[in-house]
Short mmCIF file of C-alpha atoms in Angstrom, two decimals:
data_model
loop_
_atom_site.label_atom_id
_atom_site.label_comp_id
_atom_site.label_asym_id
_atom_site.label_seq_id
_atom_site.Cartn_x
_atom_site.Cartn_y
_atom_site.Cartn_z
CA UNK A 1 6.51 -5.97 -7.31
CA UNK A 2 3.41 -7.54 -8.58
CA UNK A 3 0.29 -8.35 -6.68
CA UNK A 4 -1.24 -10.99 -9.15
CA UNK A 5 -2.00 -14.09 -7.34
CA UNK A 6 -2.31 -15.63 -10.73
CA UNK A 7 1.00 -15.52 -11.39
CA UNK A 8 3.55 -18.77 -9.55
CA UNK A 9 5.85 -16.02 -8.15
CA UNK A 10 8.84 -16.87 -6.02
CA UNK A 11 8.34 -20.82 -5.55
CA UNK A 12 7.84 -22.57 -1.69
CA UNK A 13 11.21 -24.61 -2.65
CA UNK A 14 13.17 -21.27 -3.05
CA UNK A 15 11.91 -20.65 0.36
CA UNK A 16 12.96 -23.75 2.22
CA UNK A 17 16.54 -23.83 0.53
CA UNK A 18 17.32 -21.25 3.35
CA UNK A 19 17.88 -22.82 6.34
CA UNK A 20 16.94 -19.27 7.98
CA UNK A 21 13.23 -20.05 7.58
CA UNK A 22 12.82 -23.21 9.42
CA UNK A 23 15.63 -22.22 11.93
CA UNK A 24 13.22 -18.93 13.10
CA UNK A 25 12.40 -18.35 16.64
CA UNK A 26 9.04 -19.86 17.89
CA UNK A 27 5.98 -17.85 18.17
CA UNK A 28 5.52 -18.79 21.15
CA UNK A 29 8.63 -17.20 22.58
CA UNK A 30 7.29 -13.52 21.82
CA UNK A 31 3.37 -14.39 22.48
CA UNK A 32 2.04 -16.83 24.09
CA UNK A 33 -0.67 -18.00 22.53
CA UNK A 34 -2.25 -20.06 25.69
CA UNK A 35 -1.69 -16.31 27.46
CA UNK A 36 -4.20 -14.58 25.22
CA UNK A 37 -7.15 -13.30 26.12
CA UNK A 38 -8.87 -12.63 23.17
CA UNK A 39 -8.06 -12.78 19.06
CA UNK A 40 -8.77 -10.24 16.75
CA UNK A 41 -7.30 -11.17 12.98
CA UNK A 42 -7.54 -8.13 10.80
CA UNK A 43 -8.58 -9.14 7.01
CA UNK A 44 -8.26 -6.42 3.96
CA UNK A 45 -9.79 -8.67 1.82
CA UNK A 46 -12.06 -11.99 1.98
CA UNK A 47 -9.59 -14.62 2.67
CA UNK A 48 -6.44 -13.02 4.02
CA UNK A 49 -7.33 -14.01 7.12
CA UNK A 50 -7.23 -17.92 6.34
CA UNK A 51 -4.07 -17.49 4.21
CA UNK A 52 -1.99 -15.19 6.58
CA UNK A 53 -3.51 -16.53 9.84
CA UNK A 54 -5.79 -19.17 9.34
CA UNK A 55 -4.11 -22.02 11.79
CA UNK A 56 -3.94 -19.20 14.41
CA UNK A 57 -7.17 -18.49 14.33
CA UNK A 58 -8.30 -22.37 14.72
CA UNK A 59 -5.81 -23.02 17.11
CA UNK A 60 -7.69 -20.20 19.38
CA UNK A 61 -10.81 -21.15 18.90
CA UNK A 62 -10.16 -24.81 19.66
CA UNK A 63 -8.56 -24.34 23.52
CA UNK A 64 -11.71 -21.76 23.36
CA UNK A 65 -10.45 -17.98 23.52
CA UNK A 66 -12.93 -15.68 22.04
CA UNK A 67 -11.76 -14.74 18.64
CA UNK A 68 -13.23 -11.99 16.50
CA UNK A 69 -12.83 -11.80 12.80
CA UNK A 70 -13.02 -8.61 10.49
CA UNK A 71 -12.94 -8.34 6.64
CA UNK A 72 -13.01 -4.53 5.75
CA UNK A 73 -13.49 -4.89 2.14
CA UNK A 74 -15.80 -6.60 -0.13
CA UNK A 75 -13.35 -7.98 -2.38
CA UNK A 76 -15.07 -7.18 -5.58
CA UNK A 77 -12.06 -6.18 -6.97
CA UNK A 78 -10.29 -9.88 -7.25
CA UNK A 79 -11.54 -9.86 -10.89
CA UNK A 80 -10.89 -7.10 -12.84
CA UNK A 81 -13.31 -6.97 -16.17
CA UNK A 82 -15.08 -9.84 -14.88
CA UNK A 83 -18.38 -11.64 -16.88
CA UNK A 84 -19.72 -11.65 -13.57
CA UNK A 85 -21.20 -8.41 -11.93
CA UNK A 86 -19.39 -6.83 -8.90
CA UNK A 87 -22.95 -7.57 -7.07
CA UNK A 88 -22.69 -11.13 -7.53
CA UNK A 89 -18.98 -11.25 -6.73
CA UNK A 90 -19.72 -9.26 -3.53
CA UNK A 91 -22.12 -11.78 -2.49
CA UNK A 92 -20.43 -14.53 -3.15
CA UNK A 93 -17.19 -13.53 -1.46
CA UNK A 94 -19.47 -12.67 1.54
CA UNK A 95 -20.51 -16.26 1.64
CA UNK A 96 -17.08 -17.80 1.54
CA UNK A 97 -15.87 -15.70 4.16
CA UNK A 98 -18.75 -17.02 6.29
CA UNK A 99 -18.04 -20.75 5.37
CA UNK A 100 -14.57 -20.60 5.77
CA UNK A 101 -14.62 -18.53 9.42
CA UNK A 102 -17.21 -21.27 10.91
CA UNK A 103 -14.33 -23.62 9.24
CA UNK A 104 -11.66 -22.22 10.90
CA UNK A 105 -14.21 -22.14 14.70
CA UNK A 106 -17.66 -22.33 14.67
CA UNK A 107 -17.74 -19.40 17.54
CA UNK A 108 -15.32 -17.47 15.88
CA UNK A 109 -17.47 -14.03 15.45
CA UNK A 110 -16.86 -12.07 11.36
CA UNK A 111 -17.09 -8.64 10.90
CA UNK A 112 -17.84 -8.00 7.31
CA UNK A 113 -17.87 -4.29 6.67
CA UNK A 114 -18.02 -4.07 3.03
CA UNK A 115 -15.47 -1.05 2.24
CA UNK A 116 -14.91 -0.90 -1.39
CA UNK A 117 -12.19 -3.07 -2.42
CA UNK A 118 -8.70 -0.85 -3.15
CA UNK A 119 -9.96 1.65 -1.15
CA UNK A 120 -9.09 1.33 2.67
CA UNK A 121 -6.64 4.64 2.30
CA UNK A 122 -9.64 6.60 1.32
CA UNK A 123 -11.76 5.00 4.37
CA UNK A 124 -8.79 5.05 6.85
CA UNK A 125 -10.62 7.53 9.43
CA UNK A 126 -13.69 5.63 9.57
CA UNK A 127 -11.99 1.98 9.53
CA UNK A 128 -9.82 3.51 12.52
CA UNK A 129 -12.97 4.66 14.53
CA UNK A 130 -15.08 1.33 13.38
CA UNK A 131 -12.10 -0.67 14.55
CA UNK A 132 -11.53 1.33 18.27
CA UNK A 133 -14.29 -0.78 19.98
CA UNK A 134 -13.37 -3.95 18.38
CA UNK A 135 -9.78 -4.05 20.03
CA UNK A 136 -8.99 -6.97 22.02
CA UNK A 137 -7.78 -5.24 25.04
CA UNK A 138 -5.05 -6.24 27.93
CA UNK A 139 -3.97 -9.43 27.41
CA UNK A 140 -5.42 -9.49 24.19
CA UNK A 141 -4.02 -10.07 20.91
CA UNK A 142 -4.25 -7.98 17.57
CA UNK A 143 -3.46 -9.49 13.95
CA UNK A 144 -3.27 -7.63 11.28
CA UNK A 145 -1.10 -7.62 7.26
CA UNK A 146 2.19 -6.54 7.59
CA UNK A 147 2.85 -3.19 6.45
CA UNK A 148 5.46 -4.07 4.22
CA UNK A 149 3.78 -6.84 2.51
CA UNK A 150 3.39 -4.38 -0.88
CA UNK A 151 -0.47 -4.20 -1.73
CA UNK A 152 -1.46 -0.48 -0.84
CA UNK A 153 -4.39 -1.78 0.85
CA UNK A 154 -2.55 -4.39 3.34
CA UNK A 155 -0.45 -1.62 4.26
CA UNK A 156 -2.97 0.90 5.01
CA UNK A 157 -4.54 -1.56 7.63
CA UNK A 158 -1.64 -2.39 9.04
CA UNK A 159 -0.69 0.92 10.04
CA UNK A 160 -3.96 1.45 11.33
CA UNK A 161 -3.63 -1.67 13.55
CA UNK A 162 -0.18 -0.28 14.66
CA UNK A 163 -1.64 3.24 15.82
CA UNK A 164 -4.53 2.08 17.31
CA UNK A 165 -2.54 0.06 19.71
CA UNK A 166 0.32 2.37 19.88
CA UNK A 167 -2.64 4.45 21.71
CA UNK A 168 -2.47 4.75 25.96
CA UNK A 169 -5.82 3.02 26.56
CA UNK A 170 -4.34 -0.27 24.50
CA UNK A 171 -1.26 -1.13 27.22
CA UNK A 172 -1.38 -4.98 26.76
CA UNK A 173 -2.35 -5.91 23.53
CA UNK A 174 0.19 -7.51 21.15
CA UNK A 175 0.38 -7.13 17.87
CA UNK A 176 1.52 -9.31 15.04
CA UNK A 177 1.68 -9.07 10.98
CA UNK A 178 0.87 -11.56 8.99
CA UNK A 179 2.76 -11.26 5.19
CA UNK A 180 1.16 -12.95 2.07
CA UNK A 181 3.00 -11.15 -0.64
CA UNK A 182 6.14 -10.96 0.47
CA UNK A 183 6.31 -15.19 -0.58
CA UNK A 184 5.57 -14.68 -4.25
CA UNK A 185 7.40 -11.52 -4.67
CA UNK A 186 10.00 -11.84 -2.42
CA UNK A 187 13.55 -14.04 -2.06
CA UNK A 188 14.71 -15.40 0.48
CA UNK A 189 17.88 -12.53 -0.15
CA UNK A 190 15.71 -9.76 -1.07
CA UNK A 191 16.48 -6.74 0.82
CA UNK A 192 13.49 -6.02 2.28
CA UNK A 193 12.96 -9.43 4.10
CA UNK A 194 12.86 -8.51 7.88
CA UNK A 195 14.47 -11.85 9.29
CA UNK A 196 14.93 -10.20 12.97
CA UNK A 197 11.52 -9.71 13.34
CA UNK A 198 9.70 -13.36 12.00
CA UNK A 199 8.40 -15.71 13.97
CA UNK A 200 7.19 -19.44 12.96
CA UNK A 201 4.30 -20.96 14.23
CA UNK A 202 3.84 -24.89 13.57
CA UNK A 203 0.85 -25.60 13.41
CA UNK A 204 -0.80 -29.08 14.94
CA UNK A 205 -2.49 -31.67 12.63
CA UNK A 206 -6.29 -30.36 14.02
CA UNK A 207 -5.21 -26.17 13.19
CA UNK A 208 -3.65 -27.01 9.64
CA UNK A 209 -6.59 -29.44 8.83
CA UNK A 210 -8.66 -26.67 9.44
CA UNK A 211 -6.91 -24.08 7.43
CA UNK A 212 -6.30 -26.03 4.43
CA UNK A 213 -10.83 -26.45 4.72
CA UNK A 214 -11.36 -22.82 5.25
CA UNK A 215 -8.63 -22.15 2.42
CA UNK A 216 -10.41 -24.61 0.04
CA UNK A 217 -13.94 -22.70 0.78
CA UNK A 218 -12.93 -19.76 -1.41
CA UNK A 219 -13.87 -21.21 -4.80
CA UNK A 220 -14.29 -17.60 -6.68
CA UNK A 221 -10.50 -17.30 -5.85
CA UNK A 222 -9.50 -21.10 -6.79
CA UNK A 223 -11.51 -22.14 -9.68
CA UNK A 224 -12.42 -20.17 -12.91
CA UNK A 225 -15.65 -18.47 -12.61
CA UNK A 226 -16.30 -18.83 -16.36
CA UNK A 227 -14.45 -19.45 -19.68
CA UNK A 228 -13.32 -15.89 -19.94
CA UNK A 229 -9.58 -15.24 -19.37
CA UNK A 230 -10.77 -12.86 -17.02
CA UNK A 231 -12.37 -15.18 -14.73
CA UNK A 232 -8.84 -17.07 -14.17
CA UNK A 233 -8.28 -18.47 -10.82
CA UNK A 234 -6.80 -15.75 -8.92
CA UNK A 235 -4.45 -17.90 -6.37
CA UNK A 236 -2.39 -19.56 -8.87
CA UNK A 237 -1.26 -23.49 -7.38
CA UNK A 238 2.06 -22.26 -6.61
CA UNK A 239 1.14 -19.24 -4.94
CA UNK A 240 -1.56 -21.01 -2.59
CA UNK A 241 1.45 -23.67 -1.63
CA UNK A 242 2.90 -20.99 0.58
CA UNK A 243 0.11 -21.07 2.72
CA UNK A 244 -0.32 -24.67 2.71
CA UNK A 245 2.55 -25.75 4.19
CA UNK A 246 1.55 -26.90 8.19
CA UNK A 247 3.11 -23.59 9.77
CA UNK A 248 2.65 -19.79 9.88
CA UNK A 249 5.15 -16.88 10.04
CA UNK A 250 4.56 -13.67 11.52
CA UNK A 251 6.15 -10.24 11.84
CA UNK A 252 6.70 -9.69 15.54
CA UNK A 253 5.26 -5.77 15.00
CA UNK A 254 7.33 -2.54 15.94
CA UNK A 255 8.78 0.92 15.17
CA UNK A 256 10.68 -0.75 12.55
CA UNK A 257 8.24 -3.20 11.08
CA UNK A 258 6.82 -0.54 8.93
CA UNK A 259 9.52 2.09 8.12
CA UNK A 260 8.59 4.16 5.12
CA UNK A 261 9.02 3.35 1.52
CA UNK A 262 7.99 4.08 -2.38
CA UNK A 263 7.31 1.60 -5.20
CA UNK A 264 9.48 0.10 -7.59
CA UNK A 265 9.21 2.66 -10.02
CA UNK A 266 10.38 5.98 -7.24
CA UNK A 267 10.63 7.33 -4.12
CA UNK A 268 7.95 10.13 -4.00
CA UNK A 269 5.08 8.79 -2.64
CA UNK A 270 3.44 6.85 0.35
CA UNK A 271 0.72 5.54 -1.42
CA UNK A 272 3.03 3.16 -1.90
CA UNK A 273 3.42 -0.21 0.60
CA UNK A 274 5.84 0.74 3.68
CA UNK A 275 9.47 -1.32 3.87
CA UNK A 276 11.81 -1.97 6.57
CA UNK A 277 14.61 0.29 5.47
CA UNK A 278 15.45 4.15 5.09
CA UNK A 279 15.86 3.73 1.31
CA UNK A 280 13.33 0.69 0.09
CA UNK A 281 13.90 1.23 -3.27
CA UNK A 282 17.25 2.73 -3.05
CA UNK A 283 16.05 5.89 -4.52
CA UNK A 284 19.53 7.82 -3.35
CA UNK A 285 21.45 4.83 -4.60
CA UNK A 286 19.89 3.26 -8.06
CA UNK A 287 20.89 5.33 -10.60
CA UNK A 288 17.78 5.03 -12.22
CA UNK A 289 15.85 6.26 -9.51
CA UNK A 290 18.95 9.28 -8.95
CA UNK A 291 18.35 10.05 -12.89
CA UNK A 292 14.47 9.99 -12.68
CA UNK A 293 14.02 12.06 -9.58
CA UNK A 294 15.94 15.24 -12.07
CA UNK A 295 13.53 16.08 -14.92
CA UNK A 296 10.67 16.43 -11.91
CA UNK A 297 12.89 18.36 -9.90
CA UNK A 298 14.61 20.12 -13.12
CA UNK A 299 11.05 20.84 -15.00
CA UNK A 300 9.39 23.71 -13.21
CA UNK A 301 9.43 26.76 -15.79
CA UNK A 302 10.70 29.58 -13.15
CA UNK A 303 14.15 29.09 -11.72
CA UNK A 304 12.88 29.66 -8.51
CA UNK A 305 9.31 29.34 -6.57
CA UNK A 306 7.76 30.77 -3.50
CA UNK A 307 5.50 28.58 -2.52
CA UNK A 308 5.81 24.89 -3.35
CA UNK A 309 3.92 21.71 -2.73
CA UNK A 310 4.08 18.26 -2.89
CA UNK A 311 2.23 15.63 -2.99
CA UNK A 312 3.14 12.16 -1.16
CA UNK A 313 5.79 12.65 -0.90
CA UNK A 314 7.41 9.39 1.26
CA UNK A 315 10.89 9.77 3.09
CA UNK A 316 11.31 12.96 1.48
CA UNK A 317 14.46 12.45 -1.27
CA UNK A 318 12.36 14.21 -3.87
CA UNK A 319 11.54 16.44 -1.53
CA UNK A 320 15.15 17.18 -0.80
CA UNK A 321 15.71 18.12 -4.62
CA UNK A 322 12.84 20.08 -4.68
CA UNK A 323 13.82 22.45 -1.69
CA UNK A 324 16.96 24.70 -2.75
CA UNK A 325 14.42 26.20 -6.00
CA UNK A 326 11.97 27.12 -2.86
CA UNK A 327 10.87 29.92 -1.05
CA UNK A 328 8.61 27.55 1.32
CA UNK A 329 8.06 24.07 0.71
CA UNK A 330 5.09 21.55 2.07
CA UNK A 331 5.40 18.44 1.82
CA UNK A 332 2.21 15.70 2.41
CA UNK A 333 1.96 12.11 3.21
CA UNK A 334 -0.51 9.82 4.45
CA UNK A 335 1.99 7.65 6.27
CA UNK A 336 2.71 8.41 9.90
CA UNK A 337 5.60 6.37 9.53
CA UNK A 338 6.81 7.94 6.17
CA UNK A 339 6.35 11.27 7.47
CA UNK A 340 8.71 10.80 10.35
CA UNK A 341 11.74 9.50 8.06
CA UNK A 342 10.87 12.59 5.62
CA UNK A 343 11.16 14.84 8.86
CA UNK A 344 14.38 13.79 9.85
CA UNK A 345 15.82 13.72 6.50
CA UNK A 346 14.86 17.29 5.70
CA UNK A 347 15.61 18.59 9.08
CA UNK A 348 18.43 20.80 7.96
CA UNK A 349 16.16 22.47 6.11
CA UNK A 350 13.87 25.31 8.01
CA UNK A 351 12.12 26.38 5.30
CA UNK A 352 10.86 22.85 4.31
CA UNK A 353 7.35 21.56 6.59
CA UNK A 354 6.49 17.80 6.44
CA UNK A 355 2.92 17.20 7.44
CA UNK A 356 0.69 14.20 7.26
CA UNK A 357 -2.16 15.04 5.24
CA UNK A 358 -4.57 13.14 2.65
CA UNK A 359 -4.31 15.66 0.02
CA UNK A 360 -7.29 13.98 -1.85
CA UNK A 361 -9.43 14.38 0.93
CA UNK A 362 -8.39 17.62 2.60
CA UNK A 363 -6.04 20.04 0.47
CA UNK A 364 -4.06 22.63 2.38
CA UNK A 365 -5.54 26.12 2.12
CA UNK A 366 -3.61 29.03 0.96
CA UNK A 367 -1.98 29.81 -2.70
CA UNK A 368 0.60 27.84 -4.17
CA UNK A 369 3.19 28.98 -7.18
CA UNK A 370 4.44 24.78 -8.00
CA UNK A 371 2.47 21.47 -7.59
CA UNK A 372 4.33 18.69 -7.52
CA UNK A 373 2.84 15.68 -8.46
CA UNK A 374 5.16 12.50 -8.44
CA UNK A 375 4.48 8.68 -8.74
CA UNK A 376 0.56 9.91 -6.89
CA UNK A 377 -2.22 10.15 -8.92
CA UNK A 378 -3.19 6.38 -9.99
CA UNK A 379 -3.05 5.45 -6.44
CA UNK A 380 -5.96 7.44 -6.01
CA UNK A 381 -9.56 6.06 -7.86
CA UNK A 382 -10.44 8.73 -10.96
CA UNK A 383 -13.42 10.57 -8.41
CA UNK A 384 -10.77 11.32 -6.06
CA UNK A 385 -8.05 12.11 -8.56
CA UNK A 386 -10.79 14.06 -9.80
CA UNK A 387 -11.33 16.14 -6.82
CA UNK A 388 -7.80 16.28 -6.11
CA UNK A 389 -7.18 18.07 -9.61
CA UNK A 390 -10.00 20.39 -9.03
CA UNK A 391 -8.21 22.04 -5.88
CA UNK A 392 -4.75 21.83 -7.18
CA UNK A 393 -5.64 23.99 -9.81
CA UNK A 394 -8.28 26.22 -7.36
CA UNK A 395 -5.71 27.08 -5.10
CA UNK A 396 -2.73 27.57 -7.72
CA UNK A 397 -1.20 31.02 -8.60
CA UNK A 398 -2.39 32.49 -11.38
CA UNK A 399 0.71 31.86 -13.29
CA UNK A 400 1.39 28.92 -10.98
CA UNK A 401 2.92 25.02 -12.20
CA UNK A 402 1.83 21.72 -11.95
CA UNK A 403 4.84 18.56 -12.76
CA UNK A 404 3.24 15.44 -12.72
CA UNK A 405 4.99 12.52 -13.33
CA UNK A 406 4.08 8.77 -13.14
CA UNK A 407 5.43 5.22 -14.07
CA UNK A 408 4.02 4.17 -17.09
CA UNK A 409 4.63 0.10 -16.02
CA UNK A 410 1.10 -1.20 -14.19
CA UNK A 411 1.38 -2.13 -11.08
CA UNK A 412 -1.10 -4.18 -9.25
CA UNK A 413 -2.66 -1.65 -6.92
CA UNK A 414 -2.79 1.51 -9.18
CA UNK A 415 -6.18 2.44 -9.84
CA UNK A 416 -5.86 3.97 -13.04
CA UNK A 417 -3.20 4.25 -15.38
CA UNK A 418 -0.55 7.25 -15.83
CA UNK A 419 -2.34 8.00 -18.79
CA UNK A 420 -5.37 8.48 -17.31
CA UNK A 421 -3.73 10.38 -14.63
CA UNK A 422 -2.00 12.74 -17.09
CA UNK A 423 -4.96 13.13 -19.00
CA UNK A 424 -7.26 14.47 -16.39
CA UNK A 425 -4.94 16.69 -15.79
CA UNK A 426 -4.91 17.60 -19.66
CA UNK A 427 -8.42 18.20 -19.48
CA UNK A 428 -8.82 20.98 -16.91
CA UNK A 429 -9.27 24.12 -19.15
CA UNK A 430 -7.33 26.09 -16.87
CA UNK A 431 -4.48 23.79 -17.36
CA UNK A 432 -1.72 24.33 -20.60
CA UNK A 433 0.25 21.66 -21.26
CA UNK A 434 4.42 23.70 -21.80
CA UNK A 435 6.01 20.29 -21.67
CA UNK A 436 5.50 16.47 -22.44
CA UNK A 437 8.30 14.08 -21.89
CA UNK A 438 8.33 10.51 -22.51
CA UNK A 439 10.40 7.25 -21.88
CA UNK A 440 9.89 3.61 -21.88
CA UNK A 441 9.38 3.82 -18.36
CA UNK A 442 7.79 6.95 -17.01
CA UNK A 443 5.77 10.05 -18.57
CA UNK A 444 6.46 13.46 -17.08
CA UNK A 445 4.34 16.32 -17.78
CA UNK A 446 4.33 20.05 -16.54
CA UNK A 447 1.10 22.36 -17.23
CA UNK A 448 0.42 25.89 -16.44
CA UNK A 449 -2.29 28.52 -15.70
CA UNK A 450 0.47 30.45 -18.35
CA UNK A 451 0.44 29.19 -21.40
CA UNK A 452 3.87 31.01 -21.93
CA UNK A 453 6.61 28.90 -22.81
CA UNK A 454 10.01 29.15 -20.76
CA UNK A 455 11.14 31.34 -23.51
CA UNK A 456 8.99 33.83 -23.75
CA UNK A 457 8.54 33.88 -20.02
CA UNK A 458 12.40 35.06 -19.68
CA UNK A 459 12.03 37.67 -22.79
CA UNK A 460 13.87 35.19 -24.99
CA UNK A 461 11.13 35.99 -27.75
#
């Protein structure tokens, strides 16, 4: 699953082929648009909102419902090793954001907060208490990225969107998804396209006018911003057709719109984007994923631990490998939803505790004999990794294990590499490195406050 915009991805022709996409219920059958009372469109970055909802939004403000706009990030991170300093970017993402909004309805109120780009996991707490007042109330109707749609950062404001209105005081509000990644990296037979629960919206000649001038506002994203190769456009021609197109689908949002799910490379963490099945990835089914989940689960130098933990650890199938070598086992997410499938997968299991926790930002207390550390660390930036490592190895035995292991393919939400991630670990002095595997596809590592290999801890020299 990539998230380069520069790249053509799946094109709109694949799309239209199926006669499932043209033939989906109307919008208007699950919310009436004419109904609402006010709009709120949800925007991780500076132009989802014109791509995933930008004839919506126009179509409100034109028959005159209040509509509120809010952009949580700053998108400076669009360009990666830019010419152009993340100040400048920042400012001039601000400014098409503006143009494009008063575009799209020139009383259409944006909320620009400004959250670092990549990082709405690490700001969920105070995006969900910025975003309580905000709501559009009875009557009202919420919009927000579909959980599924793959980008870490889409997902994480999604499921914010989802609790906050799951919440007693929000009885009445709707709430829809928008997808934008699902086009390019999706089929129209890919598993993990939720059919059941689109909706189309066709939009009129006055709403897809104005899209198509909001969309053409964001120039940093559609025109080089020098010669360098890093200043590419980021919405590649064929990408930006998707959302050009004179109509809209949405996710019609529910229990199921956001089941858990890993990346492409496991099943052991949440970090990754939800998807709308128990298995995503097929991590009980793909042997590559059944092989891959062993050495992690195989690796730990005793034969047996007493206190165990694990980190993101998604619907719980590493988990379930992990348990029969444990005394006690705790298992941490940061996904609600992902922590609810782990739950009732492990159920059978008493001495296995599912919690959902942001390791990074709050480490459970107590002692621990294992560390698990699967498919994790380069979701996190390298501060936070940073202070993640630090209390791992405070609060480890003093013979205790960490196994860390990470897909060495990049991916385009990881903020750092596995390498990086492997060697901060490497570089804690408490830390000995007693193993270091490697394949094309993944690194595994397992380090010790012992520096003892497995031999001489049994007496075997």
């Amino acid at each position: 699953m990539s998230f380069d915009g520069r790249a053509p991805g799946t094109p709109v022709e694949t799309w239209e082929a199926d006669p499932r996409l043209l033939a989906l219920p109307s919008l208007d059958g699950t919310v009436d648009p004419s109904a609402v009372s006010r709009l709120v469109v949800l925007a991780a970055h500076p132009d989802d909102e014109t791509l995933g909802a930008g004839g919506l939004i126009a179509d409100a403000a034109a028959r005159g419902v209040p509509v509120t706009v809010v952009v949580v990030t700053d998108g400076a991170a669009s360009h990666p090793g830019s010419t152009t300093s993340a100040e400048d970017l920042v400012a001039t993402r601000a400014e098409e954001a503006r143009v494009a909004v008063h575009l799209l309805g020139p009383d259409v109120e944006l909320v620009q907060w400004s959250i670092a780009d990549g990082a709405v996991r690490e700001a969920r707490a105070e995006i969900t208490e910025r975003l309580r007042p905000l709501l559009p109330g009875p009557d009202g109707l919420l919009v927000a990225p579909w959980r599924g749609d793959g980008h870490r950062d889409h997902r994480v404001l999604g499921e914010i969107a989802a609790e906050l209105v799951a919440e007693a005081d929000q009885a009445g509000t709707a709430l829809l998804e928008y997808p934008i990644w699902l086009w390019p990296w999706g089929s129209p037979d890919h598993p993990d396209v939720p059919w059941p629960s689109l909706r189309l919206s066709s939009l009129d000649a006055v709403a897809d006018a104005a899209k198509r001038s909001a969309l053409a506002a964001y120039v940093s994203q559609r025109r080089p911003l020098s010669d360098a190769p890093e200043d590419a456009p980021v919405l590649h021609p064929v990408f930006e057709r998707h959302f050009a197109r004179g109509r809209e689908v949405f996710v019609v949002a529910g229990p199921g719109s956001g089941a858990a799910a890993s990346g492409p490379a496991t099943e052991a963490t949440s970090a990754r984007p939800p998807a709308r099945r128990a298995d995503p990835w097929r991590g009980t089914a793909r042997w590559y994923e059944r092989r891959k989940r062993a050495p992690p689960a195989a690796s730990p130098p005793r034969e047996r631990d007493g206190r165990v933990l694990e980190v993101g650890c998604s619907i719980g199938v590493l988990t379930g490998d992990l348990a029969p070598a444990a005394d006690r086992l705790l298992a941490l997410d940061v996904s609600s939803v992902a922590v609810q499938a782990a739950r009732e997968r492990l159920a059978n299991l008493p001495h296995v505790a599912v919690e959902q926790a942001d390791a990074a930002a709050d480490y459970p207390s107590g002692t621990f004999d294992l560390v698990v550390l699967s498919e994790v660390g380069y979701y996190l930036a390298p501060e936070a990794f940073g202070r993640l490592v630090d209390s791992i190895v405070d609060g480890l035995a003093e013979d205790g294990d960490v196994v860390a292991c990470h897909w060495t393919q990049p991916e385009g939400d990881f903020r750092q590499s596995a390498d990086d991630v492997h060697a901060r670990l490497g570089a804690d002095p408490r830390l000995h490195r007693v193993s270091h595997h490697v394949e094309g596809d993944f690194v595994l590592d397992v380090f010790s406050r012992d520096p003892r290999s497995v031999a001489e801890r049994t007496g075997l020299r």
